[in-house]
Short mmCIF file of C-alpha atoms in Angstrom, two decimals:
data_model
loop_
_atom_site.label_atom_id
_atom_site.label_comp_id
_atom_site.label_asym_id
_atom_site.label_seq_id
_atom_site.Cartn_x
_atom_site.Cartn_y
_atom_site.Cartn_z
CA MET A 13 75.24 -8.27 112.15
CA ALA A 14 73.78 -7.30 108.84
CA SER A 15 75.01 -10.67 107.46
CA LEU A 16 74.03 -12.21 110.57
CA ASN A 17 70.25 -11.08 109.16
CA ASN A 18 70.36 -12.49 105.74
CA THR A 19 71.90 -15.59 107.04
CA THR A 20 68.26 -16.01 108.74
CA GLU A 21 66.77 -15.22 105.42
CA ILE A 22 67.36 -17.38 103.52
CA GLU A 23 66.81 -20.14 105.68
CA SER A 24 63.70 -18.97 106.00
CA LYS A 25 63.23 -18.86 102.01
CA LEU A 26 65.23 -22.38 101.89
CA GLU A 27 62.51 -23.73 104.21
CA LYS A 28 59.92 -22.76 102.76
CA GLU A 29 60.87 -24.19 99.03
CA LYS A 30 61.97 -27.11 101.01
CA ALA A 31 58.50 -27.07 101.87
CA ASN A 32 56.89 -26.16 98.41
CA LEU A 33 58.58 -29.16 96.37
CA ALA A 34 57.36 -32.00 99.01
CA LEU A 35 53.86 -31.02 98.11
CA LEU A 36 54.37 -31.23 94.48
CA LYS A 37 55.74 -34.26 95.08
CA THR A 38 52.58 -35.47 96.92
CA ARG A 39 50.50 -34.10 94.50
CA VAL A 40 52.02 -35.29 90.99
CA GLU A 41 51.96 -38.79 92.80
CA ASN A 42 48.52 -37.96 93.26
CA TYR A 43 48.22 -37.21 89.53
CA GLN A 44 49.99 -40.63 88.61
CA ASP A 45 48.27 -42.77 90.39
CA LEU A 46 44.68 -40.29 88.85
CA THR A 47 46.33 -41.45 85.41
CA LYS A 48 46.73 -44.90 86.29
CA SER A 49 43.39 -45.07 87.46
CA MET A 50 41.74 -44.05 84.34
CA SER A 51 44.16 -46.07 81.73
CA SER A 52 42.46 -49.35 83.87
CA ILE A 53 39.01 -47.58 82.89
CA LEU A 54 39.77 -46.83 79.17
CA ASN A 55 40.95 -49.84 78.12
CA SER A 56 38.30 -51.61 80.03
CA PHE A 57 35.47 -50.22 78.35
CA GLU A 58 37.28 -50.58 74.52
CA GLN A 59 37.38 -53.68 75.19
CA ARG A 60 33.68 -53.79 75.91
CA LEU A 61 33.47 -52.02 73.16
CA GLY A 62 35.00 -54.65 71.53
CA ARG A 63 32.64 -57.36 72.93
CA LEU A 64 30.00 -55.23 71.35
CA GLU A 65 30.93 -54.17 68.36
CA GLN A 66 31.24 -58.08 68.26
CA THR A 67 26.98 -58.83 69.16
CA ILE A 68 26.19 -55.94 66.98
CA LEU A 69 28.04 -56.12 63.86
CA PRO A 70 25.64 -59.55 62.08
CA VAL A 71 22.39 -58.41 63.90
CA TYR A 72 23.24 -55.33 62.09
CA ASN A 73 24.24 -57.04 58.10
CA GLU A 74 21.81 -59.00 58.69
CA THR A 75 19.36 -55.71 59.22
CA GLU A 76 20.70 -54.38 55.68
CA HIS A 77 20.05 -58.14 53.72
CA LEU A 78 16.66 -57.53 54.95
CA GLN A 79 16.15 -53.38 54.02
CA LYS A 80 17.27 -54.40 50.46
CA ARG A 81 14.83 -57.76 50.42
CA GLN A 82 12.60 -54.99 51.15
CA HIS A 83 13.24 -52.21 48.53
CA ASN A 84 13.65 -55.79 46.09
CA LEU A 85 9.92 -56.46 47.20
CA ASP A 86 8.72 -53.24 47.43
CA THR A 87 10.70 -52.45 43.11
CA THR A 88 8.48 -56.40 42.02
CA LEU A 89 5.63 -55.27 43.44
CA GLN A 90 5.79 -51.92 41.71
CA CYS A 91 6.67 -54.03 38.36
CA LEU A 92 3.98 -56.40 38.44
CA GLU A 93 1.23 -53.79 39.57
CA THR A 94 2.56 -51.43 36.62
CA VAL A 95 2.77 -54.89 34.74
CA LEU A 96 -1.50 -54.99 36.26
CA GLU A 97 -2.09 -52.30 34.78
CA HIS A 98 -1.31 -52.06 30.78
CA TYR A 99 -2.95 -55.93 31.38
CA ASP A 100 -5.57 -53.53 32.55
CA ALA A 101 -5.54 -51.33 30.43
CA SER A 102 -7.72 -52.76 27.50
CA GLN A 103 -10.70 -53.35 29.46
CA GLU A 104 -10.80 -50.13 31.94
CA VAL A 105 -10.24 -47.36 28.91
CA CYS A 106 -12.26 -49.61 26.66
CA ASN A 107 -15.36 -47.75 27.36
CA LEU A 108 -14.08 -44.39 26.44
CA ILE A 109 -11.79 -45.20 24.35
CA HIS A 110 -15.88 -46.44 22.06
CA LEU A 111 -17.23 -42.86 22.62
CA GLY A 112 -14.71 -40.54 21.68
CA PRO A 113 -13.37 -37.72 23.74
CA SER A 114 -16.28 -35.05 24.82
CA GLU A 115 -15.81 -31.54 23.73
CA GLY A 116 -13.81 -29.30 26.70
CA ASP A 117 -12.54 -32.36 28.66
CA VAL A 118 -9.68 -33.88 25.34
CA VAL A 119 -7.60 -34.32 28.27
CA VAL A 120 -8.87 -37.24 29.93
CA PHE A 121 -9.31 -38.98 26.40
CA LEU A 122 -5.52 -37.80 25.65
CA ASP A 123 -4.49 -40.13 29.42
CA ALA A 124 -5.99 -43.12 28.32
CA LEU A 125 -3.90 -42.84 25.63
CA ASP A 126 -0.61 -41.59 27.46
CA ARG A 127 -1.64 -44.64 29.06
CA LEU A 128 -2.51 -47.66 25.14
CA LYS A 129 0.63 -45.81 24.27
CA ALA A 130 3.00 -47.47 27.90
CA ALA A 131 1.15 -51.05 27.52
CA MET A 132 1.69 -51.48 23.91
CA ASP A 133 5.57 -50.24 24.70
CA TYR A 134 5.52 -52.32 26.67
CA PHE A 135 4.23 -55.36 25.73
CA LEU A 136 5.95 -54.84 22.26
CA ASN A 137 9.26 -54.90 23.93
CA ASN A 138 9.05 -57.36 26.68
CA ASN A 139 6.40 -59.85 25.92
CA SER A 140 5.73 -59.79 21.66
CA GLN A 141 3.68 -62.33 20.98
CA THR A 142 0.98 -61.97 23.87
CA VAL A 143 -2.50 -60.95 22.29
CA GLU A 144 -2.54 -58.27 25.20
CA LEU A 145 -1.34 -55.96 22.32
CA ASP A 146 -2.84 -57.04 19.34
CA ASN A 147 -5.30 -55.08 22.11
CA VAL A 148 -4.35 -52.22 23.30
CA THR A 149 -2.85 -51.34 19.36
CA SER A 150 -5.94 -51.84 18.21
CA LEU A 151 -7.74 -49.90 21.20
CA PHE A 152 -4.92 -46.48 20.42
CA ASN A 153 -5.96 -47.19 16.14
CA THR A 154 -8.88 -46.56 16.97
CA GLY A 155 -8.68 -43.54 20.09
CA CYS A 156 -6.62 -41.86 16.97
CA GLU A 157 -8.90 -42.51 14.68
CA SER A 158 -11.33 -40.96 17.05
CA VAL A 159 -8.69 -37.98 17.85
CA ASN A 160 -8.37 -37.10 14.39
CA ASN A 161 -12.79 -37.30 13.68
CA HIS A 162 -12.61 -35.36 16.48
CA PHE A 163 -10.05 -32.46 15.49
CA ARG A 164 -12.62 -32.41 12.11
CA PHE A 165 -15.59 -31.99 13.88
CA LEU A 166 -14.19 -29.23 16.42
CA LEU A 167 -13.25 -27.13 13.37
CA ARG A 168 -16.01 -28.44 11.29
CA LYS A 169 -18.24 -27.00 14.36
CA HIS A 170 -17.00 -23.15 14.40
CA CYS A 171 -15.17 -23.39 11.19
CA SER A 172 -18.02 -21.97 8.49
CA PRO A 173 -17.14 -20.16 4.83
CA MET A 174 -17.60 -15.80 5.57
CA ARG A 175 -20.22 -14.34 4.30
CA PRO A 176 -19.68 -11.89 1.91
CA VAL A 177 -20.15 -8.66 3.08
CA ASP A 178 -18.60 -9.86 5.55
CA LEU A 179 -15.39 -10.62 3.09
CA LEU A 180 -16.22 -6.97 1.78
CA ASP A 181 -15.58 -4.96 4.63
CA LEU A 182 -12.79 -7.17 5.84
CA ILE A 183 -10.93 -6.41 2.72
CA TYR A 184 -11.90 -2.50 3.72
CA ILE A 185 -10.85 -2.47 6.92
CA GLU A 186 -7.46 -0.98 8.02
CA GLU A 187 -4.36 -2.88 7.59
CA ASP A 188 -3.36 -2.00 11.72
CA SER A 189 -6.98 -2.93 12.59
CA SER A 190 -6.44 -5.80 14.89
CA GLY A 191 -6.72 -8.62 13.80
CA GLU A 192 -10.00 -9.93 17.34
CA ASP A 193 -12.23 -7.47 15.02
CA CYS A 194 -11.60 -9.96 11.90
CA PRO A 195 -15.67 -12.22 11.40
CA SER A 196 -12.81 -14.99 10.38
CA ILE A 197 -10.58 -15.25 13.68
CA LYS A 198 -13.24 -15.43 15.84
CA GLN A 199 -14.92 -17.94 14.36
CA LEU A 200 -13.09 -19.74 16.84
CA PRO A 201 -12.72 -18.99 20.20
CA PRO A 202 -10.03 -19.26 23.24
CA SER A 203 -10.90 -21.96 24.83
CA THR A 204 -11.13 -24.60 20.69
CA ARG A 205 -7.70 -22.90 19.59
CA GLU A 206 -6.49 -24.05 23.02
CA GLU A 207 -8.01 -27.56 22.51
CA LEU A 208 -7.01 -27.49 19.08
CA ARG A 209 -3.68 -26.24 19.47
CA CYS A 210 -3.79 -29.45 23.01
CA ILE A 211 -4.41 -32.11 19.92
CA ALA A 212 -2.66 -31.02 17.61
CA SER A 213 0.41 -31.62 20.32
CA TRP A 214 0.15 -34.83 20.92
CA LEU A 215 -0.58 -36.01 17.88
CA GLU A 216 2.36 -34.56 16.12
CA ASN A 217 4.53 -35.56 20.10
CA HIS A 218 3.31 -39.44 18.56
CA LEU A 219 3.56 -39.56 15.42
CA ARG A 220 0.65 -39.55 14.65
CA ARG A 221 0.25 -36.60 11.63
CA GLU A 222 -2.56 -36.74 10.06
CA TYR A 223 -3.90 -33.44 12.02
CA VAL A 224 -1.94 -31.46 9.17
CA THR A 225 -3.74 -32.97 6.51
CA ILE A 226 -7.27 -32.41 8.10
CA TYR A 227 -6.68 -29.14 9.42
CA ALA A 228 -5.71 -27.71 6.05
CA ASP A 229 -8.19 -29.52 4.08
CA GLU A 230 -11.25 -28.28 6.21
CA ARG A 231 -9.87 -24.55 6.83
CA SER A 232 -8.72 -24.27 2.74
CA ASP A 233 -12.72 -25.49 2.28
CA VAL A 234 -13.62 -22.24 4.08
CA VAL A 235 -10.95 -20.74 2.51
CA PHE A 236 -11.96 -21.73 -1.28
CA ARG A 237 -16.18 -21.66 -0.36
CA SER A 238 -15.21 -18.25 1.08
CA LEU A 239 -14.04 -16.93 -2.15
CA GLN A 240 -16.71 -19.06 -4.59
CA MET A 241 -19.79 -17.16 -1.85
CA LEU A 242 -17.93 -13.55 -2.98
CA LYS A 243 -17.70 -14.98 -6.28
CA ASP A 244 -21.56 -16.15 -6.71
CA HIS A 245 -22.38 -12.44 -4.65
CA GLN A 246 -20.86 -10.51 -7.56
CA LYS A 247 -22.28 -12.31 -11.19
CA SER A 248 -25.81 -11.62 -8.28
CA GLY A 249 -25.50 -8.39 -7.35
CA SER A 250 -25.50 -5.17 -9.79
CA TRP A 251 -22.66 -5.19 -11.07
CA GLY A 252 -21.98 -3.07 -14.03
CA SER A 253 -26.02 -2.76 -15.04
CA GLU A 254 -26.58 1.20 -15.15
CA PRO A 255 -27.17 2.80 -18.50
CA LEU A 256 -23.10 3.98 -20.05
CA LYS A 257 -23.12 7.12 -21.16
CA THR A 258 -20.43 7.04 -24.76
CA ARG A 259 -18.09 9.31 -26.23
CA TYR A 260 -15.57 9.93 -28.46
CA HIS A 261 -17.37 8.57 -31.36
CA GLY A 262 -19.48 5.51 -29.59
CA LYS A 263 -16.95 4.58 -27.37
CA PRO A 264 -17.28 4.69 -23.57
CA GLU A 265 -14.94 6.17 -21.57
CA PRO A 266 -13.32 4.62 -18.70
CA ARG A 267 -14.21 4.33 -15.84
CA LYS A 268 -14.52 6.76 -12.81
CA SER A 269 -13.01 5.61 -9.52
CA THR A 270 -16.54 4.86 -7.39
CA SER A 271 -14.24 3.30 -4.11
CA ALA A 272 -12.73 5.63 -2.03
CA ARG A 273 -12.65 3.02 0.04
CA LEU A 274 -10.23 0.62 -2.43
CA GLN A 275 -9.34 3.52 -3.58
CA GLN A 276 -7.22 4.37 0.10
CA ILE A 277 -6.32 -0.27 -0.58
CA PHE A 278 -4.27 1.74 -3.19
CA GLU A 279 -2.57 4.03 -1.94
CA ARG A 280 -1.55 3.04 0.88
CA LYS A 281 0.27 0.15 -0.92
CA ALA A 282 1.85 2.63 -3.96
CA ASN A 283 2.73 4.20 -0.49
CA LYS A 284 4.86 1.99 0.60
CA MET A 285 6.35 0.19 -2.77
CA LEU A 286 6.79 4.09 -4.40
CA HIS A 287 7.15 6.68 -0.91
CA THR A 288 4.50 8.32 -3.20
CA ILE A 289 0.86 9.30 -3.44
CA GLU A 290 -0.31 7.69 -6.48
CA GLN A 291 -3.86 8.16 -8.09
CA SER A 292 -5.63 5.41 -9.31
CA ARG A 293 -9.38 6.07 -11.28
CA PHE A 294 -9.38 2.35 -11.96
CA ALA A 295 -12.13 1.83 -9.52
CA ILE A 296 -13.01 -1.63 -7.55
CA ARG A 297 -16.55 -1.72 -6.60
CA LYS A 298 -17.91 -2.54 -3.35
CA ASN A 299 -21.76 -4.61 -3.23
CA SER A 300 -21.88 -4.73 0.39
CA ALA A 301 -23.52 -3.06 3.53
CA TYR A 302 -21.33 0.20 2.50
CA GLY A 303 -23.55 1.20 0.09
CA ASP A 304 -21.60 2.02 -2.79
CA ASN A 305 -23.04 2.09 -6.30
CA LEU A 306 -21.77 3.11 -9.67
CA THR A 307 -24.11 6.79 -10.21
CA ALA A 308 -25.33 7.36 -14.14
CA ASP A 309 -21.90 9.25 -15.21
CA ASP A 310 -19.54 6.50 -14.43
CA HIS A 311 -19.15 4.18 -18.07
CA VAL A 312 -18.13 -0.13 -17.37
CA GLY A 313 -17.80 -3.03 -19.65
CA ASP A 314 -17.55 -6.64 -19.01
CA GLY A 315 -14.33 -6.15 -19.40
CA ASP A 316 -14.31 -4.00 -17.18
CA GLN A 317 -16.70 -5.38 -14.44
CA ASP A 318 -14.32 -9.22 -15.07
CA LEU A 319 -11.14 -6.72 -14.13
CA GLU A 320 -12.68 -5.34 -10.95
CA LYS A 321 -13.93 -8.26 -9.57
CA TYR A 322 -11.05 -9.67 -9.43
CA LEU A 323 -8.68 -7.46 -7.75
CA VAL A 324 -11.83 -7.64 -4.92
CA LEU A 325 -11.35 -11.46 -5.09
CA LEU A 326 -7.13 -10.98 -4.86
CA LEU A 327 -8.07 -8.11 -2.40
CA GLY A 328 -10.27 -10.95 -0.56
CA LEU A 329 -7.58 -13.90 -0.72
CA GLN A 330 -4.65 -11.78 0.56
CA ARG A 331 -6.98 -10.23 3.43
CA LEU A 332 -7.98 -14.19 4.39
CA LEU A 333 -4.66 -16.38 3.99
CA ILE A 334 -3.69 -13.28 6.68
CA TRP A 335 -6.34 -14.15 9.60
CA GLU A 336 -5.92 -17.97 7.93
CA ARG A 337 -1.61 -17.42 9.38
CA GLN A 338 -2.53 -15.74 13.25
CA ILE A 339 -5.83 -18.41 13.53
CA LEU A 340 -2.92 -21.05 11.91
CA SER A 341 -0.36 -20.03 14.98
CA ASP A 342 -2.32 -20.47 17.39
CA VAL A 343 -3.54 -24.35 16.58
CA ILE A 344 -0.81 -25.53 14.50
CA PRO A 345 2.86 -26.10 16.21
CA SER A 346 5.68 -24.59 15.18
CA THR A 347 7.68 -27.21 13.17
CA ARG A 348 4.50 -27.29 10.88
CA LEU A 349 3.26 -23.26 9.72
CA GLY A 350 5.03 -24.07 7.15
CA GLU A 351 3.76 -27.11 5.12
CA VAL A 352 -0.21 -26.82 6.77
CA PHE A 353 -0.67 -23.39 5.14
CA SER A 354 1.29 -24.10 2.15
CA ARG A 355 -2.40 -27.10 1.78
CA LEU A 356 -3.69 -24.40 2.99
CA ALA A 357 -3.48 -22.37 0.38
CA SER A 358 -2.56 -24.01 -2.02
CA ALA A 359 -6.53 -24.48 -4.29
CA SER A 360 -7.39 -21.13 -3.28
CA ILE A 361 -4.15 -19.73 -5.29
CA GLU A 362 -5.10 -22.17 -8.20
CA MET A 363 -8.68 -20.82 -8.04
CA VAL A 364 -6.70 -16.88 -8.97
CA VAL A 365 -4.93 -18.07 -11.19
CA LYS A 366 -7.92 -19.97 -13.35
CA ASP A 367 -9.27 -16.91 -13.17
CA ALA A 368 -6.91 -15.50 -14.45
CA GLU A 369 -6.59 -17.29 -17.32
CA SER A 370 -10.34 -16.55 -18.09
CA ILE A 371 -10.40 -12.39 -18.01
CA THR A 372 -7.22 -12.60 -20.14
CA SER A 373 -8.67 -15.13 -22.75
CA LYS A 374 -11.13 -12.95 -22.60
CA VAL A 375 -9.94 -9.08 -22.99
CA LEU A 376 -8.19 -11.03 -25.76
CA ARG A 377 -10.80 -12.23 -27.38
CA SER A 378 -12.78 -8.02 -27.28
CA ILE A 379 -9.86 -6.45 -28.10
CA ALA A 380 -10.13 -9.81 -31.16
CA ARG A 381 -13.30 -7.71 -31.91
CA LYS A 382 -11.56 -4.43 -30.96
CA ASN A 383 -13.23 -3.47 -27.79
CA TRP A 384 -10.18 -0.38 -26.55
CA THR A 385 -11.77 0.09 -23.50
CA GLU A 386 -10.73 -3.35 -21.40
CA ALA A 387 -7.03 -3.05 -22.70
CA LEU A 388 -6.99 -0.08 -20.94
CA GLY A 389 -8.68 -1.35 -18.67
CA VAL A 390 -5.97 -4.67 -18.03
CA PHE A 391 -2.74 -1.61 -18.15
CA SER A 392 -5.36 -0.17 -14.77
CA ALA A 393 -5.92 -4.18 -12.96
CA LEU A 394 -1.85 -5.08 -14.06
CA LYS A 395 -1.23 -1.65 -12.11
CA HIS A 396 -3.48 -2.77 -8.67
CA VAL A 397 -2.11 -6.44 -9.49
CA THR A 398 1.06 -5.62 -9.15
CA LEU A 399 1.12 -3.58 -6.12
CA ILE A 400 -1.59 -6.11 -4.14
CA GLN A 401 0.30 -9.54 -5.05
CA PRO A 402 4.07 -8.50 -2.87
CA ASP A 403 1.87 -9.16 0.21
CA ILE A 404 0.43 -12.00 -0.86
CA GLU A 405 4.06 -13.65 -1.85
CA LYS A 406 5.10 -12.73 1.26
CA LEU A 407 2.39 -15.20 3.14
CA CYS A 408 3.95 -17.80 0.00
CA ASP A 409 5.93 -20.97 -1.00
CA ILE A 410 7.68 -20.67 -3.38
CA ALA A 411 5.89 -23.00 -5.68
CA GLN A 412 3.02 -20.53 -5.11
CA ARG A 413 4.90 -17.07 -5.75
CA THR A 414 5.38 -19.19 -8.85
CA GLN A 415 2.05 -19.67 -9.55
CA LEU A 416 0.69 -15.98 -8.36
CA ALA A 417 3.72 -15.08 -11.32
CA MET A 418 2.08 -16.42 -13.90
CA VAL A 419 -1.11 -13.51 -13.18
CA LEU A 420 1.47 -10.91 -13.54
CA GLN A 421 2.65 -12.26 -15.86
CA LYS A 422 -0.46 -13.43 -18.73
CA LEU A 423 -1.93 -9.56 -17.93
CA GLN A 424 1.70 -8.14 -19.17
CA THR A 425 1.48 -10.51 -21.43
CA THR A 426 -2.20 -9.87 -22.53
CA GLY A 427 -0.93 -5.85 -22.67
CA ALA A 428 1.88 -6.46 -24.64
CA ARG A 429 -0.67 -8.03 -27.50
CA ALA A 430 -3.54 -4.73 -26.87
CA LEU A 431 -0.86 -2.80 -27.76
CA GLU A 432 0.71 -4.58 -30.81
CA GLN A 433 -2.32 -5.28 -32.02
CA PHE A 434 -3.36 -1.62 -32.38
CA LEU A 435 -0.44 -1.30 -33.83
CA ASP A 436 -1.42 -3.43 -36.81
CA LEU A 437 -4.85 -2.17 -36.35
CA VAL A 438 -2.94 1.54 -37.34
CA ARG A 439 -0.44 0.05 -40.16
CA GLY A 440 -3.07 -2.20 -41.71
CA ASP A 441 -6.66 -0.54 -41.90
CA THR A 442 -8.31 -1.65 -44.42
CA GLY A 443 -10.73 0.29 -44.23
CA SER A 444 -13.36 -1.25 -41.98
CA ASN A 445 -13.09 1.28 -38.87
CA LEU A 446 -14.41 3.99 -41.98
CA VAL A 447 -17.64 5.90 -40.31
CA ALA A 448 -20.40 4.54 -42.36
CA MET A 449 -20.92 7.21 -45.02
CA GLY A 450 -23.50 4.19 -47.32
CA SER A 451 -23.10 5.04 -51.06
CA SER A 452 -21.11 8.68 -50.53
CA THR A 453 -18.18 6.80 -50.80
CA ILE A 454 -15.64 5.13 -53.02
CA SER A 455 -13.72 2.55 -53.93
CA GLY A 456 -11.51 1.35 -51.39
CA ASN A 457 -14.31 2.74 -48.85
CA ILE A 458 -13.06 5.66 -47.97
CA PRO A 459 -15.73 8.95 -47.62
CA ARG A 460 -16.47 11.01 -51.20
CA ASP A 461 -16.18 14.12 -50.32
CA ALA A 462 -13.22 13.05 -47.02
CA THR A 463 -14.61 13.63 -44.11
CA VAL A 464 -12.81 11.84 -40.91
CA HIS A 465 -11.00 9.24 -41.40
CA GLU A 466 -12.29 7.49 -37.86
CA LEU A 467 -9.16 5.82 -37.54
CA THR A 468 -8.17 8.71 -36.35
CA SER A 469 -10.10 9.62 -34.08
CA ASN A 470 -9.55 6.06 -33.03
CA ALA A 471 -5.89 6.55 -32.92
CA ILE A 472 -6.06 9.16 -30.84
CA TRP A 473 -8.49 8.53 -28.26
CA PHE A 474 -6.24 5.58 -27.35
CA VAL A 475 -3.25 7.51 -27.23
CA GLU A 476 -4.66 9.83 -24.63
CA HIS A 477 -6.08 7.18 -22.51
CA LEU A 478 -2.50 5.97 -23.01
CA LEU A 479 -0.75 8.57 -20.69
CA GLU A 480 -2.68 7.52 -17.56
CA HIS A 481 -0.63 3.64 -17.79
CA ALA A 482 2.40 5.33 -18.23
CA ASP A 483 4.50 3.71 -15.87
CA VAL A 484 2.96 0.21 -16.49
CA ILE A 485 2.54 0.51 -19.92
CA GLY A 486 6.38 1.11 -20.22
CA GLY A 487 7.28 -1.88 -17.86
CA ILE A 488 5.43 -3.86 -21.01
CA LEU A 489 7.78 -2.02 -23.77
CA GLN A 490 10.59 -2.66 -21.45
CA MET A 491 10.36 -6.40 -21.87
CA ASP A 492 10.27 -5.86 -26.45
CA ALA A 493 13.80 -5.32 -27.22
CA PHE A 494 13.18 -3.27 -29.70
CA TYR A 495 11.63 -0.34 -27.87
CA ALA A 496 14.51 -1.13 -25.66
CA SER A 497 17.04 0.11 -27.94
CA GLN A 498 15.13 2.48 -29.58
CA LEU A 499 15.66 3.63 -26.01
CA ASP A 500 19.23 3.20 -25.09
CA SER A 501 20.24 4.68 -28.86
CA ILE A 502 17.65 7.38 -27.94
CA ALA A 503 19.19 8.53 -23.85
CA LEU A 504 23.46 6.37 -25.06
CA HIS A 505 24.57 9.66 -22.83
CA LYS A 506 21.75 10.42 -20.44
CA SER A 507 21.11 9.43 -16.82
CA LEU A 508 17.40 8.09 -17.05
CA SER A 509 15.44 7.73 -13.12
CA LEU A 510 12.74 4.64 -13.77
CA GLU A 511 9.03 6.54 -13.64
CA ASP A 512 10.98 8.80 -16.77
CA ARG A 513 12.27 5.90 -18.32
CA ARG A 514 8.98 4.00 -18.70
CA LYS A 515 7.53 7.56 -19.84
CA ALA A 516 10.44 8.14 -22.57
CA LEU A 517 9.68 4.26 -23.59
CA LEU A 518 5.74 5.16 -23.64
CA GLY A 519 7.03 7.34 -25.80
CA LEU A 520 7.54 5.81 -28.11
CA TYR A 521 5.34 3.60 -28.52
CA ILE A 522 2.86 6.35 -28.79
CA LYS A 523 4.89 7.64 -31.93
CA ARG A 524 5.19 4.92 -33.38
CA ILE A 525 1.07 4.70 -33.82
CA LEU A 526 1.53 8.76 -34.97
CA SER A 527 4.18 7.75 -37.69
CA GLU A 528 1.89 4.52 -38.85
CA LEU A 529 -1.34 6.60 -38.93
CA ASN A 530 0.59 8.75 -40.75
CA LEU A 531 1.77 6.64 -43.85
CA THR A 532 -2.23 5.12 -43.42
CA ILE A 533 -3.58 8.37 -43.97
CA VAL A 534 -1.15 10.09 -46.94
CA SER A 535 -1.80 5.80 -48.11
CA LYS A 536 -5.01 5.90 -48.14
CA CYS A 537 -5.37 9.81 -49.59
CA GLU A 538 -3.88 8.84 -52.05
CA GLN A 539 -7.23 7.16 -54.06
CA TYR A 540 -9.15 10.31 -54.54
CA SER A 541 -7.75 11.61 -58.32
CA ASP A 542 -8.53 15.67 -56.23
CA LEU A 543 -4.96 17.49 -55.09
CA ALA A 544 -7.73 19.97 -52.77
CA THR A 545 -9.42 16.82 -51.64
CA ARG A 546 -5.88 14.64 -50.47
CA TYR A 547 -5.59 17.09 -48.46
CA LEU A 548 -9.28 17.44 -47.08
CA PHE A 549 -8.45 14.39 -45.50
CA ARG A 550 -5.32 14.54 -44.71
CA LEU A 551 -6.68 17.06 -42.39
#
């Protein structure tokens, strides 16, 4: 019974599977029909696309050719327009070029010059025989000259020599003061500096470098005239017109400090160089709005005045060159700064060097007349020039530094000459420096009563004031082989600082003066027949 049921169930399932298989075959046949139909449609579409491509391709190629022709036509038209602009350039900008640039609107003029330059380059490369090349070249050169003239005009309009009072005030401005407080910088407003910079950059880019000479000459003239006006102001002022107070048998005492402001300047410079505070007694008058004047107790000679004024001139040159360097960086391209500044400072530095030659020559003549006060002034001036000069040399080129070194060299030579001549005076005195005694003298112009010999007074006075300038005089004596060898023999196994070494050199010089003085006094006392008078004369 059970097996019968299983057989029936199996047959039932078999019938179902047969029905499913028949249905599947029917559907497969339908799918095959659909596939054949789709393939037929795709083949037909492909054939139509092929025919369409064959129809469109010539049109596409023709369109591409037309686009290329259009591009070529546009390019040709642009070239023609450019060429026509080059041919029309001379006529269109002619009036503007002849009128020249106007202040505040120089960019328009420079654009016109750029247009002429482009036309000139085109004709040079493509048609150098055309008359238009001559026209645009002539206009371009005329325009460049107009730009140079405008550059010069702006400089002259906004630049003028600094008044002596302003320059003297500028000398006393603290080193950390703002540059905008300087009258020299205010001579060129920011808008003018920007316009000058625009012109200078354009000229530099077009290899027209006349502006270098123009700027250097104009600003050099401003600096030179500022210093010259300061010199004229010093000559016309009341420098050293006060009565002198005499000491030491009619000889004026070296003047005391009369300008605390300049005193501070030199002290600051000394602190930077030596890292110590050095008290300076050399005075420089400031005859300006500050109102620093000499009192009746101050003492000054003509040579001292000249040296003081020269130091003021050096300080003025230093300040002016510092501010000129700042103005220069705002106007001139960086590649030309050194060249322009060198030309700018040249005339003023030459004037300073020539003044140094004149002053040292005058001092040498005074020393020849045995005016030893001016010799002491040389030592003070040398000290202060040594402090000022490094700041000036930082701004100068090698040739100008060599020129400035001549100033120190001349002062050192003059100081050495003064020391040597005083030593010769002590060594070879013939009686011309004795106190005048009239008929109370005996042979050899020595006093009959053995009163004080003036040579002794002169020597003591000179030696006392040499101590104030030990550092400077020591530096001068160090260059003398005699004193250098003497010091080396004394300090053979000792290590001396620079300051001690210079003091020791001065000590050797003073020792030499006193030795020569002793020999001179001893030789002259032999003219007395009385032994007691001889010893009295030696006192």
